[in-house]
CSV table of N, CA and C in Angstrom, one decimal:
chain,number,residue,atom,x,y,z
Z,1,MET,N,0.8,-1.2,0.0
Z,1,MET,CA,0.0,0.0,0.0
Z,1,MET,C,0.9,1.3,0.0
Z,2,GLN,N,1.9,1.2,0.8
Z,2,GLN,CA,2.8,2.4,0.8
Z,2,GLN,C,3.5,2.6,-0.5
Z,3,ALA,N,3.9,1.6,-1.2
Z,3,ALA,CA,4.6,1.7,-2.5
Z,3,ALA,C,3.7,2.5,-3.5
Z,4,THR,N,2.4,2.2,-3.4
Z,4,THR,CA,1.5,2.9,-4.4
Z,4,THR,C,1.4,4.3,-4.1
Z,5,SER,N,1.4,4.7,-2.8
Z,5,SER,CA,1.3,6.1,-2.5
Z,5,SER,C,2.7,6.8,-2.9
Z,6,THR,N,3.8,6.1,-2.8
Z,6,THR,CA,5.0,6.6,-3.3
Z,6,THR,C,5.0,6.9,-4.8
Z,7,VAL,N,4.5,6.0,-5.5
Z,7,VAL,CA,4.4,6.2,-7.0
Z,7,VAL,C,3.4,7.4,-7.3
Z,8,ASP,N,2.3,7.4,-6.6
Z,8,ASP,CA,1.3,8.5,-6.8
Z,8,ASP,C,1.9,9.8,-6.4
Z,9,ALA,N,2.6,9.8,-5.3
Z,9,ALA,CA,3.2,11.1,-4.8
Z,9,ALA,C,4.3,11.6,-5.7
Z,10,ALA,N,5.1,10.7,-6.3
Z,10,ALA,CA,6.2,11.0,-7.1
Z,10,ALA,C,5.7,11.6,-8.5
Z,11,ALA,N,4.6,11.0,-9.0
Z,11,ALA,CA,4.2,11.4,-10.3
Z,11,ALA,C,3.9,12.9,-10.5
Z,12,PRO,N,3.0,13.4,-9.6
Z,12,PRO,CA,2.7,14.8,-9.8
Z,12,PRO,C,3.9,15.8,-9.6
Z,13,ALA,N,4.7,15.4,-8.6
Z,13,ALA,CA,5.9,16.3,-8.4
Z,13,ALA,C,6.8,16.3,-9.6
Z,14,SER,N,7.1,15.2,-10.2
Z,14,SER,CA,8.0,15.2,-11.3
Z,14,SER,C,7.4,15.8,-12.5
Z,15,SER,N,6.1,15.6,-12.7
Z,15,SER,CA,5.5,16.2,-13.9
Z,15,SER,C,5.3,17.7,-13.8
Z,16,GLN,N,5.4,18.3,-12.6
Z,16,GLN,CA,5.3,19.7,-12.4
Z,16,GLN,C,6.6,20.4,-12.3
Z,17,SER,N,7.7,19.6,-12.2
Z,17,SER,CA,9.0,20.2,-12.0
Z,17,SER,C,9.4,20.9,-13.3
Z,18,PRO,N,10.2,22.0,-13.2
Z,18,PRO,CA,10.6,22.7,-14.5
Z,18,PRO,C,11.6,21.9,-15.3
Z,19,THR,N,11.6,22.1,-16.5
Z,19,THR,CA,12.6,21.5,-17.4
Z,19,THR,C,13.9,22.2,-17.3
Z,20,PRO,N,15.1,21.6,-17.2
Z,20,PRO,CA,16.3,22.3,-17.2
Z,20,PRO,C,16.5,23.0,-18.5
Z,21,THR,N,17.3,24.1,-18.5
Z,21,THR,CA,17.5,24.8,-19.7
Z,21,THR,C,18.4,24.0,-20.6
Z,22,ILE,N,18.3,24.2,-21.9
Z,22,ILE,CA,19.0,23.5,-22.9
Z,22,ILE,C,20.5,23.7,-22.6
Z,23,ARG,N,20.9,24.9,-22.3
Z,23,ARG,CA,22.3,25.2,-22.0
Z,23,ARG,C,22.8,24.3,-20.8
Z,24,ARG,N,22.0,24.2,-19.8
Z,24,ARG,CA,22.4,23.4,-18.6
Z,24,ARG,C,22.5,21.9,-19.0
Z,25,ARG,N,21.6,21.4,-19.8
Z,25,ARG,CA,21.6,20.0,-20.2
Z,25,ARG,C,22.8,19.7,-21.1
Z,26,VAL,N,23.2,20.7,-22.0
Z,26,VAL,CA,24.3,20.5,-22.9
Z,26,VAL,C,25.6,20.5,-22.0
Z,27,LEU,N,25.7,21.4,-21.1
Z,27,LEU,CA,26.9,21.5,-20.2
Z,27,LEU,C,27.0,20.2,-19.4
Z,28,ALA,N,25.9,19.6,-18.9
Z,28,ALA,CA,25.9,18.3,-18.2
Z,28,ALA,C,26.4,17.2,-19.2
Z,29,MET,N,26.0,17.3,-20.4
Z,29,MET,CA,26.5,16.3,-21.4
Z,29,MET,C,28.0,16.4,-21.6
Z,30,VAL,N,28.5,17.6,-21.6
Z,30,VAL,CA,30.0,17.8,-21.8
Z,30,VAL,C,30.7,17.2,-20.6
Z,31,TYR,N,30.2,17.5,-19.4
Z,31,TYR,CA,30.8,16.9,-18.2
Z,31,TYR,C,30.6,15.4,-18.2
Z,32,GLU,N,29.5,14.9,-18.7
Z,32,GLU,CA,29.3,13.4,-18.8
Z,32,GLU,C,30.3,12.8,-19.8
Z,33,ALA,N,30.6,13.5,-20.8
Z,33,ALA,CA,31.6,12.9,-21.8
Z,33,ALA,C,32.9,12.7,-21.1
Z,34,PHE,N,33.4,13.6,-20.2
Z,34,PHE,CA,34.6,13.4,-19.5
Z,34,PHE,C,34.5,12.2,-18.5
Z,35,LEU,N,33.4,12.1,-17.8
Z,35,LEU,CA,33.2,11.0,-16.9
Z,35,LEU,C,33.2,9.7,-17.7
Z,36,LEU,N,32.4,9.7,-18.8
Z,36,LEU,CA,32.3,8.5,-19.6
Z,36,LEU,C,33.7,8.0,-20.2
Z,37,LEU,N,34.5,9.0,-20.5
Z,37,LEU,CA,35.8,8.7,-21.0
Z,37,LEU,C,36.6,7.9,-20.0
Z,38,ALA,N,36.5,8.3,-18.7
Z,38,ALA,CA,37.2,7.6,-17.7
Z,38,ALA,C,36.7,6.2,-17.5
Z,39,VAL,N,35.4,6.0,-17.6
Z,39,VAL,CA,34.8,4.7,-17.4
Z,39,VAL,C,35.2,3.8,-18.6
Z,40,GLU,N,35.3,4.4,-19.8
Z,40,GLU,CA,35.6,3.6,-20.9
Z,40,GLU,C,37.1,3.3,-21.0
Z,41,MET,N,37.9,4.2,-20.4
Z,41,MET,CA,39.4,3.9,-20.4
Z,41,MET,C,39.6,2.7,-19.5
Z,42,LEU,N,38.9,2.6,-18.4
Z,42,LEU,CA,39.0,1.4,-17.5
Z,42,LEU,C,38.5,0.2,-18.2
Z,43,ALA,N,37.4,0.3,-19.0
Z,43,ALA,CA,36.9,-0.8,-19.7
Z,43,ALA,C,37.9,-1.3,-20.8
Z,44,VAL,N,38.5,-0.4,-21.4
Z,44,VAL,CA,39.5,-0.8,-22.4
Z,44,VAL,C,40.7,-1.5,-21.8
Z,45,LEU,N,41.1,-1.0,-20.6
Z,45,LEU,CA,42.2,-1.7,-19.9
Z,45,LEU,C,41.8,-3.1,-19.5
Z,46,LEU,N,40.6,-3.3,-19.0
Z,46,LEU,CA,40.1,-4.6,-18.6
Z,46,LEU,C,40.0,-5.5,-19.9
Z,47,TYR,N,39.5,-5.0,-21.0
Z,47,TYR,CA,39.4,-5.8,-22.2
Z,47,TYR,C,40.7,-6.2,-22.7
Z,48,LEU,N,41.7,-5.3,-22.7
Z,48,LEU,CA,43.0,-5.6,-23.2
Z,48,LEU,C,43.7,-6.7,-22.3
Z,49,LEU,N,43.5,-6.5,-21.0
Z,49,LEU,CA,44.0,-7.5,-20.1
Z,49,LEU,C,43.4,-8.9,-20.3
Z,50,LEU,N,42.1,-8.9,-20.5
Z,50,LEU,CA,41.4,-10.2,-20.7
Z,50,LEU,C,41.7,-10.9,-22.0
Z,51,THR,N,42.0,-10.1,-23.0
Z,51,THR,CA,42.2,-10.6,-24.4
Z,51,THR,C,43.7,-10.7,-24.7
Z,52,GLY,N,44.6,-10.4,-23.7
Z,52,GLY,CA,46.0,-10.4,-24.0
Z,52,GLY,C,46.4,-9.4,-25.0
Z,53,ASN,N,45.7,-8.3,-25.2
Z,53,ASN,CA,46.0,-7.3,-26.1
Z,53,ASN,C,46.1,-7.8,-27.6
Z,54,ARG,N,45.3,-8.7,-27.9
Z,54,ARG,CA,45.3,-9.2,-29.3
Z,54,ARG,C,44.7,-8.2,-30.2
Z,55,GLN,N,45.2,-8.1,-31.4
Z,55,GLN,CA,44.9,-7.0,-32.3
Z,55,GLN,C,44.2,-7.5,-33.6
Z,56,GLU,N,43.8,-8.7,-33.7
Z,56,GLU,CA,43.1,-9.2,-34.8
Z,56,GLU,C,41.7,-8.5,-35.0
Z,57,PRO,N,41.2,-8.4,-36.2
Z,57,PRO,CA,39.9,-7.7,-36.4
Z,57,PRO,C,38.8,-8.1,-35.5
Z,58,ALA,N,38.7,-9.4,-35.2
Z,58,ALA,CA,37.6,-9.9,-34.4
Z,58,ALA,C,37.7,-9.3,-33.0
Z,59,TYR,N,38.9,-9.1,-32.5
Z,59,TYR,CA,39.1,-8.5,-31.2
Z,59,TYR,C,38.9,-7.0,-31.2
Z,60,GLN,N,39.2,-6.4,-32.3
Z,60,GLN,CA,38.9,-5.0,-32.4
Z,60,GLN,C,37.4,-4.7,-32.4
Z,61,HIS,N,36.7,-5.6,-33.1
Z,61,HIS,CA,35.2,-5.4,-33.2
Z,61,HIS,C,34.6,-5.8,-31.8
Z,62,GLY,N,35.3,-6.8,-31.1
Z,62,GLY,CA,34.8,-7.2,-29.8
Z,62,GLY,C,35.0,-6.0,-28.8
Z,63,LEU,N,36.1,-5.3,-29.0
Z,63,LEU,CA,36.3,-4.1,-28.1
Z,63,LEU,C,35.2,-3.1,-28.3
Z,64,LYS,N,34.8,-2.8,-29.5
Z,64,LYS,CA,33.7,-1.9,-29.8
Z,64,LYS,C,32.4,-2.4,-29.2
Z,65,ALA,N,32.1,-3.6,-29.3
Z,65,ALA,CA,30.9,-4.2,-28.7
Z,65,ALA,C,30.9,-4.1,-27.2
Z,66,PHE,N,32.1,-4.4,-26.6
Z,66,PHE,CA,32.3,-4.3,-25.2
Z,66,PHE,C,32.1,-2.9,-24.7
Z,67,LEU,N,32.6,-1.9,-25.4
Z,67,LEU,CA,32.4,-0.5,-25.0
Z,67,LEU,C,31.0,-0.1,-25.1
Z,68,PHE,N,30.3,-0.6,-26.1
Z,68,PHE,CA,28.8,-0.3,-26.2
Z,68,PHE,C,28.1,-0.9,-25.0
Z,69,VAL,N,28.4,-2.1,-24.6
Z,69,VAL,CA,27.7,-2.7,-23.5
Z,69,VAL,C,28.1,-2.0,-22.2
Z,70,VAL,N,29.3,-1.6,-22.0
Z,70,VAL,CA,29.8,-0.9,-20.8
Z,70,VAL,C,29.0,0.5,-20.7
Z,71,THR,N,29.0,1.2,-21.9
Z,71,THR,CA,28.3,2.5,-21.9
Z,71,THR,C,26.8,2.3,-21.6
Z,72,ALA,N,26.2,1.3,-22.2
Z,72,ALA,CA,24.8,1.0,-21.9
Z,72,ALA,C,24.6,0.7,-20.4
Z,73,ALA,N,25.4,-0.1,-19.9
Z,73,ALA,CA,25.3,-0.5,-18.5
Z,73,ALA,C,25.4,0.7,-17.6
Z,74,TYR,N,26.4,1.6,-17.9
Z,74,TYR,CA,26.6,2.8,-17.0
Z,74,TYR,C,25.3,3.6,-17.0
Z,75,PHE,N,24.8,4.0,-18.2
Z,75,PHE,CA,23.7,4.9,-18.3
Z,75,PHE,C,22.4,4.2,-17.7
Z,76,ILE,N,22.1,3.0,-18.2
Z,76,ILE,CA,20.9,2.4,-17.8
Z,76,ILE,C,20.9,2.1,-16.3
Z,77,TRP,N,22.0,1.7,-15.7
Z,77,TRP,CA,22.0,1.4,-14.3
Z,77,TRP,C,21.8,2.7,-13.5
Z,78,CYS,N,22.4,3.8,-13.9
Z,78,CYS,CA,22.3,5.1,-13.2
Z,78,CYS,C,20.9,5.6,-13.3
Z,79,TRP,N,20.3,5.5,-14.5
Z,79,TRP,CA,18.9,6.0,-14.7
Z,79,TRP,C,17.9,5.2,-13.9
Z,80,VAL,N,18.1,3.9,-13.9
Z,80,VAL,CA,17.1,3.1,-13.1
Z,80,VAL,C,17.3,3.2,-11.6
Z,81,ASP,N,18.6,3.2,-11.2
Z,81,ASP,CA,18.9,3.3,-9.8
Z,81,ASP,C,18.5,4.6,-9.1
Z,82,SER,N,18.9,5.7,-9.7
Z,82,SER,CA,18.6,7.0,-9.0
Z,82,SER,C,18.0,8.0,-9.8
Z,83,GLY,N,17.9,7.8,-11.1
Z,83,GLY,CA,17.3,8.8,-12.0
Z,83,GLY,C,18.3,9.7,-12.6
Z,84,HIS,N,19.6,9.6,-12.2
Z,84,HIS,CA,20.6,10.5,-12.8
Z,84,HIS,C,22.0,9.8,-12.7
Z,85,THR,N,22.8,10.3,-13.6
Z,85,THR,CA,24.3,9.9,-13.6
Z,85,THR,C,25.0,10.9,-12.7
Z,86,LEU,N,26.3,10.7,-12.5
Z,86,LEU,CA,27.0,11.7,-11.7
Z,86,LEU,C,27.0,13.1,-12.2
Z,87,ALA,N,27.1,13.2,-13.6
Z,87,ALA,CA,27.0,14.5,-14.2
Z,87,ALA,C,25.7,15.2,-14.0
Z,88,MET,N,24.6,14.4,-14.2
Z,88,MET,CA,23.3,14.9,-14.0
Z,88,MET,C,23.0,15.3,-12.6
Z,89,LYS,N,23.6,14.5,-11.6
Z,89,LYS,CA,23.4,14.9,-10.2
Z,89,LYS,C,24.1,16.2,-9.9
Z,90,THR,N,25.3,16.4,-10.5
Z,90,THR,CA,26.1,17.6,-10.3
Z,90,THR,C,25.3,18.8,-10.8
Z,91,TRP,N,24.7,18.6,-11.9
Z,91,TRP,CA,23.9,19.7,-12.5
Z,91,TRP,C,22.4,19.8,-12.1
Z,92,ARG,N,22.1,19.0,-11.1
Z,92,ARG,CA,20.7,18.9,-10.5
Z,92,ARG,C,19.7,18.6,-11.6
Z,93,ILE,N,19.9,17.6,-12.3
Z,93,ILE,CA,19.0,17.1,-13.4
Z,93,ILE,C,18.6,15.7,-13.1
Z,94,LYS,N,17.3,15.4,-13.2
Z,94,LYS,CA,16.9,14.0,-13.0
Z,94,LYS,C,16.0,13.6,-14.1
Z,95,LEU,N,16.2,12.3,-14.5
Z,95,LEU,CA,15.4,11.7,-15.5
Z,95,LEU,C,14.2,11.0,-14.9
Z,96,VAL,N,13.0,11.3,-15.3
Z,96,VAL,CA,11.8,10.7,-14.8
Z,96,VAL,C,10.9,10.2,-15.9
Z,97,GLN,N,10.0,9.4,-15.5
Z,97,GLN,CA,8.9,9.0,-16.4
Z,97,GLN,C,7.6,9.3,-15.6
Z,98,PRO,N,6.8,10.2,-16.1
Z,98,PRO,CA,5.6,10.5,-15.3
Z,98,PRO,C,4.8,9.3,-15.0
Z,99,GLY,N,4.3,9.2,-13.7
Z,99,GLY,CA,3.6,8.1,-13.2
Z,99,GLY,C,4.4,7.0,-12.6
Z,100,HIS,N,5.7,7.1,-12.6
Z,100,HIS,CA,6.6,6.1,-12.1
Z,100,HIS,C,7.5,6.7,-11.0
Z,101,ALA,N,7.7,6.0,-9.9
Z,101,ALA,CA,8.6,6.4,-8.9
Z,101,ALA,C,10.0,6.3,-9.3
Z,102,ARG,N,10.3,5.2,-10.1
Z,102,ARG,CA,11.6,4.9,-10.6
Z,102,ARG,C,11.5,4.6,-12.1
Z,103,LEU,N,12.5,4.9,-12.9
Z,103,LEU,CA,12.5,4.6,-14.3
Z,103,LEU,C,12.5,3.1,-14.5
Z,104,PRO,N,11.5,2.5,-15.3
Z,104,PRO,CA,11.6,1.1,-15.5
Z,104,PRO,C,12.8,0.7,-16.4
Z,105,TRP,N,13.3,-0.5,-16.3
Z,105,TRP,CA,14.4,-0.9,-17.1
Z,105,TRP,C,14.1,-0.8,-18.5
Z,106,ARG,N,13.0,-1.3,-19.0
Z,106,ARG,CA,12.7,-1.2,-20.4
Z,106,ARG,C,12.7,0.2,-21.0
Z,107,THR,N,12.2,1.1,-20.2
Z,107,THR,CA,12.2,2.5,-20.6
Z,107,THR,C,13.6,3.1,-20.7
Z,108,ALA,N,14.5,2.7,-19.7
Z,108,ALA,CA,15.9,3.1,-19.7
Z,108,ALA,C,16.6,2.6,-20.9
Z,109,VAL,N,16.4,1.3,-21.3
Z,109,VAL,CA,17.0,0.7,-22.5
Z,109,VAL,C,16.6,1.4,-23.7
Z,110,VAL,N,15.3,1.7,-23.9
Z,110,VAL,CA,14.7,2.4,-25.0
Z,110,VAL,C,15.3,3.7,-25.2
Z,111,ARG,N,15.4,4.5,-24.0
Z,111,ARG,CA,15.9,5.8,-24.0
Z,111,ARG,C,17.4,5.8,-24.5
Z,112,PHE,N,18.2,4.8,-23.9
Z,112,PHE,CA,19.6,4.7,-24.3
Z,112,PHE,C,19.7,4.5,-25.8
Z,113,LEU,N,19.0,3.6,-26.4
Z,113,LEU,CA,19.1,3.3,-27.8
Z,113,LEU,C,18.6,4.6,-28.6
Z,114,LEU,N,17.6,5.2,-28.2
Z,114,LEU,CA,17.1,6.4,-28.9
Z,114,LEU,C,18.1,7.6,-28.8
Z,115,ALA,N,18.8,7.6,-27.7
Z,115,ALA,CA,19.8,8.7,-27.5
Z,115,ALA,C,21.0,8.6,-28.5
Z,116,TRP,N,21.1,7.5,-29.2
Z,116,TRP,CA,22.1,7.3,-30.2
Z,116,TRP,C,21.8,8.2,-31.4
Z,117,GLY,N,20.6,8.8,-31.4
Z,117,GLY,CA,20.3,9.8,-32.4
Z,117,GLY,C,21.2,11.0,-32.4
Z,118,TRP,N,21.9,11.2,-31.3
Z,118,TRP,CA,22.8,12.4,-31.3
Z,118,TRP,C,24.0,12.1,-32.3
Z,119,VAL,N,24.4,10.9,-32.4
Z,119,VAL,CA,25.6,10.6,-33.2
Z,119,VAL,C,25.4,9.6,-34.4
Z,120,ALA,N,24.5,8.7,-34.2
Z,120,ALA,CA,24.3,7.6,-35.2
Z,120,ALA,C,24.0,8.1,-36.6
Z,121,PRO,N,23.1,9.1,-36.8
Z,121,PRO,CA,22.9,9.6,-38.2
Z,121,PRO,C,24.2,10.1,-38.9
Z,122,ALA,N,25.0,10.9,-38.1
Z,122,ALA,CA,26.2,11.4,-38.7
Z,122,ALA,C,27.2,10.3,-39.0
Z,123,LEU,N,27.3,9.3,-38.2
Z,123,LEU,CA,28.2,8.2,-38.5
Z,123,LEU,C,27.7,7.4,-39.7
Z,124,LEU,N,26.4,7.3,-39.8
Z,124,LEU,CA,25.9,6.6,-41.0
Z,124,LEU,C,26.2,7.4,-42.3
Z,125,VAL,N,26.0,8.7,-42.2
Z,125,VAL,CA,26.3,9.6,-43.4
Z,125,VAL,C,27.8,9.5,-43.7
Z,126,CYS,N,28.7,9.5,-42.7
Z,126,CYS,CA,30.1,9.3,-43.0
Z,126,CYS,C,30.4,8.0,-43.7
Z,127,GLY,N,29.8,6.9,-43.2
Z,127,GLY,CA,29.9,5.6,-43.8
Z,127,GLY,C,29.4,5.6,-45.3
Z,128,ALA,N,28.3,6.2,-45.5
Z,128,ALA,CA,27.6,6.2,-46.8
Z,128,ALA,C,28.4,7.0,-47.8
Z,129,LEU,N,29.0,8.1,-47.3
Z,129,LEU,CA,29.7,9.0,-48.2
Z,129,LEU,C,31.2,8.7,-48.3
Z,130,GLY,N,31.7,7.7,-47.5
Z,130,GLY,CA,33.1,7.3,-47.5
Z,130,GLY,C,34.0,8.4,-46.8
Z,131,LEU,N,33.4,9.1,-45.9
Z,131,LEU,CA,34.2,10.1,-45.1
Z,131,LEU,C,35.1,9.4,-44.1
Z,132,HIS,N,36.4,9.6,-44.2
Z,132,HIS,CA,37.3,8.9,-43.2
Z,132,HIS,C,38.2,9.9,-42.5
Z,133,ALA,N,38.4,11.1,-43.0
Z,133,ALA,CA,39.3,12.0,-42.4
Z,133,ALA,C,38.7,12.5,-41.1
Z,134,LYS,N,39.5,12.7,-40.1
Z,134,LYS,CA,39.0,13.2,-38.8
Z,134,LYS,C,38.2,14.5,-38.9
Z,135,GLY,N,38.7,15.4,-39.7
Z,135,GLY,CA,38.0,16.7,-39.8
Z,135,GLY,C,36.6,16.5,-40.4
Z,136,GLN,N,36.5,15.6,-41.4
Z,136,GLN,CA,35.2,15.4,-42.0
Z,136,GLN,C,34.2,14.7,-41.0
Z,137,ILE,N,34.7,13.8,-40.3
Z,137,ILE,CA,33.9,13.1,-39.3
Z,137,ILE,C,33.5,14.1,-38.2
Z,138,ALA,N,34.4,14.9,-37.8
Z,138,ALA,CA,34.1,15.9,-36.7
Z,138,ALA,C,33.0,16.9,-37.2
Z,139,ILE,N,33.1,17.3,-38.4
Z,139,ILE,CA,32.1,18.3,-39.0
Z,139,ILE,C,30.7,17.5,-39.0
Z,140,ALA,N,30.7,16.3,-39.5
Z,140,ALA,CA,29.5,15.6,-39.6
Z,140,ALA,C,28.9,15.4,-38.2
Z,141,LEU,N,29.7,15.1,-37.2
Z,141,LEU,CA,29.2,14.9,-35.9
Z,141,LEU,C,28.7,16.2,-35.3
Z,142,LEU,N,29.4,17.3,-35.5
Z,142,LEU,CA,28.9,18.6,-35.0
Z,142,LEU,C,27.6,19.0,-35.6
Z,143,VAL,N,27.4,18.7,-36.9
Z,143,VAL,CA,26.1,19.0,-37.6
Z,143,VAL,C,25.0,18.1,-37.0
Z,144,GLY,N,25.3,16.8,-36.8
Z,144,GLY,CA,24.4,15.9,-36.3
Z,144,GLY,C,23.9,16.2,-34.9
Z,145,VAL,N,24.9,16.6,-34.1
Z,145,VAL,CA,24.6,16.9,-32.7
Z,145,VAL,C,23.8,18.2,-32.6
Z,146,ALA,N,24.2,19.2,-33.4
Z,146,ALA,CA,23.4,20.5,-33.5
Z,146,ALA,C,22.0,20.2,-33.9
Z,147,ALA,N,21.8,19.4,-34.9
Z,147,ALA,CA,20.5,19.1,-35.5
Z,147,ALA,C,19.6,18.4,-34.4
Z,148,TRP,N,20.2,17.5,-33.7
Z,148,TRP,CA,19.5,16.8,-32.6
Z,148,TRP,C,19.1,17.7,-31.5
Z,149,ALA,N,20.1,18.6,-31.1
Z,149,ALA,CA,19.8,19.6,-30.0
Z,149,ALA,C,18.7,20.5,-30.4
Z,150,LEU,N,18.6,20.9,-31.7
Z,150,LEU,CA,17.5,21.8,-32.2
Z,150,LEU,C,16.1,21.2,-32.0
Z,151,THR,N,16.1,19.8,-31.9
Z,151,THR,CA,14.7,19.2,-31.7
Z,151,THR,C,14.1,19.7,-30.4
Z,152,ALA,N,14.8,20.1,-29.4
Z,152,ALA,CA,14.3,20.6,-28.2
Z,152,ALA,C,13.5,21.9,-28.4
Z,153,PHE,N,13.9,22.7,-29.4
Z,153,PHE,CA,13.1,23.9,-29.7
Z,153,PHE,C,11.8,23.6,-30.4
Z,154,LEU,N,11.7,22.5,-31.0
Z,154,LEU,CA,10.4,22.1,-31.6
Z,154,LEU,C,9.4,21.5,-30.6
Z,155,ASP,N,9.9,21.2,-29.4
Z,155,ASP,CA,9.0,20.5,-28.4
Z,155,ASP,C,8.5,21.6,-27.5
Z,156,LYS,N,7.2,21.4,-27.1
Z,156,LYS,CA,6.5,22.4,-26.3
Z,156,LYS,C,7.2,22.5,-24.9
Z,157,ASP,N,7.7,21.3,-24.4
Z,157,ASP,CA,8.3,21.2,-23.0
Z,157,ASP,C,9.8,21.4,-23.1
Z,158,ARG,N,10.3,21.6,-24.3
Z,158,ARG,CA,11.8,21.8,-24.5
Z,158,ARG,C,12.6,20.5,-24.2
Z,159,GLN,N,11.9,19.3,-24.4
Z,159,GLN,CA,12.5,18.0,-24.2
Z,159,GLN,C,13.2,17.6,-25.5
Z,160,PHE,N,14.3,16.9,-25.4
Z,160,PHE,CA,15.0,16.4,-26.6
Z,160,PHE,C,14.1,15.3,-27.3
Z,161,LEU,N,14.3,15.0,-28.5
Z,161,LEU,CA,13.5,14.0,-29.3
Z,161,LEU,C,13.6,12.7,-28.6
Z,162,HIS,N,14.7,12.2,-28.2
Z,162,HIS,CA,14.8,10.9,-27.6
Z,162,HIS,C,14.0,10.8,-26.3
Z,163,ASP,N,13.9,11.8,-25.5
Z,163,ASP,CA,13.0,11.8,-24.3
Z,163,ASP,C,11.6,11.8,-24.7
Z,164,ARG,N,11.2,12.6,-25.7
Z,164,ARG,CA,9.8,12.6,-26.2
Z,164,ARG,C,9.4,11.2,-26.7
Z,165,LEU,N,10.2,10.5,-27.5
Z,165,LEU,CA,9.9,9.2,-28.0
Z,165,LEU,C,9.9,8.1,-26.9
Z,166,ALA,N,10.8,8.3,-25.9
Z,166,ALA,CA,10.9,7.3,-24.9
Z,166,ALA,C,9.8,7.5,-23.8
Z,167,GLY,N,9.1,8.6,-23.8
Z,167,GLY,CA,8.2,8.9,-22.8
Z,167,GLY,C,8.8,9.3,-21.5
Z,168,THR,N,10.0,9.9,-21.5
Z,168,THR,CA,10.7,10.3,-20.3
Z,168,THR,C,10.9,11.8,-20.4
Z,169,ARG,N,11.3,12.4,-19.3
Z,169,ARG,CA,11.6,13.8,-19.4
Z,169,ARG,C,12.7,14.1,-18.3
Z,170,LEU,N,13.4,15.2,-18.6
Z,170,LEU,CA,14.4,15.7,-17.6
Z,170,LEU,C,13.8,16.8,-16.8
Z,171,VAL,N,14.0,16.8,-15.5
Z,171,VAL,CA,13.5,17.8,-14.7
Z,171,VAL,C,14.6,18.4,-13.8
Z,172,SER,N,14.4,19.6,-13.5
Z,172,SER,CA,15.4,20.3,-12.6
Z,172,SER,C,15.1,20.0,-11.2
Z,173,LEU,N,16.2,19.7,-10.4
Z,173,LEU,CA,16.1,19.5,-9.0
Z,173,LEU,C,16.4,20.8,-8.3
Z,174,PRO,N,15.8,21.0,-7.1
Z,174,PRO,CA,16.1,22.2,-6.4
Z,174,PRO,C,17.5,22.2,-5.8
Z,175,LYS,N,18.0,23.4,-5.5
Z,175,LYS,CA,19.3,23.4,-4.8
Z,175,LYS,C,19.1,22.9,-3.4
Z,176,ARG,N,20.2,22.2,-2.9
Z,176,ARG,CA,20.1,21.7,-1.6
Z,176,ARG,C,20.3,22.8,-0.6
Z,177,THR,N,19.5,22.8,0.5
Z,177,THR,CA,19.7,23.9,1.5
Z,177,THR,C,20.6,23.3,2.6
Z,178,ARG,N,21.5,24.1,3.1
Z,178,ARG,CA,22.4,23.6,4.1
Z,178,ARG,C,21.7,23.9,5.5
Z,179,ASN,N,21.9,22.9,6.4
Z,179,ASN,CA,21.3,23.1,7.7
Z,179,ASN,C,22.2,23.8,8.6
């Protein structure tokens, strides 16, 4: 009985919380990139130790798949466990799904896959056009990221497209008061 009241009490509060500014969300993503880099460096070290630093193509593809799984585990676990990653917590941003006290696993997985919209289209364009130079890839990624970020301006709640499609939203958390 108490769990139901927790869900009901959490739903109105999170649906009425303000959406963080796009600037704040982008700054949180930049901070997140640095944190994710550290997580992935540890994952690469572990993978190289486990595979004996083998360099055959199968092992190189295995590393990419392993990094994808590590990245997915990092984000999905954080979103389901507390509603935010360390960067989101620092910037007082929480991921919620209206009507739920905690983000369901399935929703977190869907959101993670949809969030690849930030970079996947640009990478597909690079592959289709045969772009291999670092500068060309960087430009394609910048255009893709900017285009995805602009989707927030098309949404009435200023949510990014992947949040709208996943049924989630980012909300601002209040500043902590010191006692």
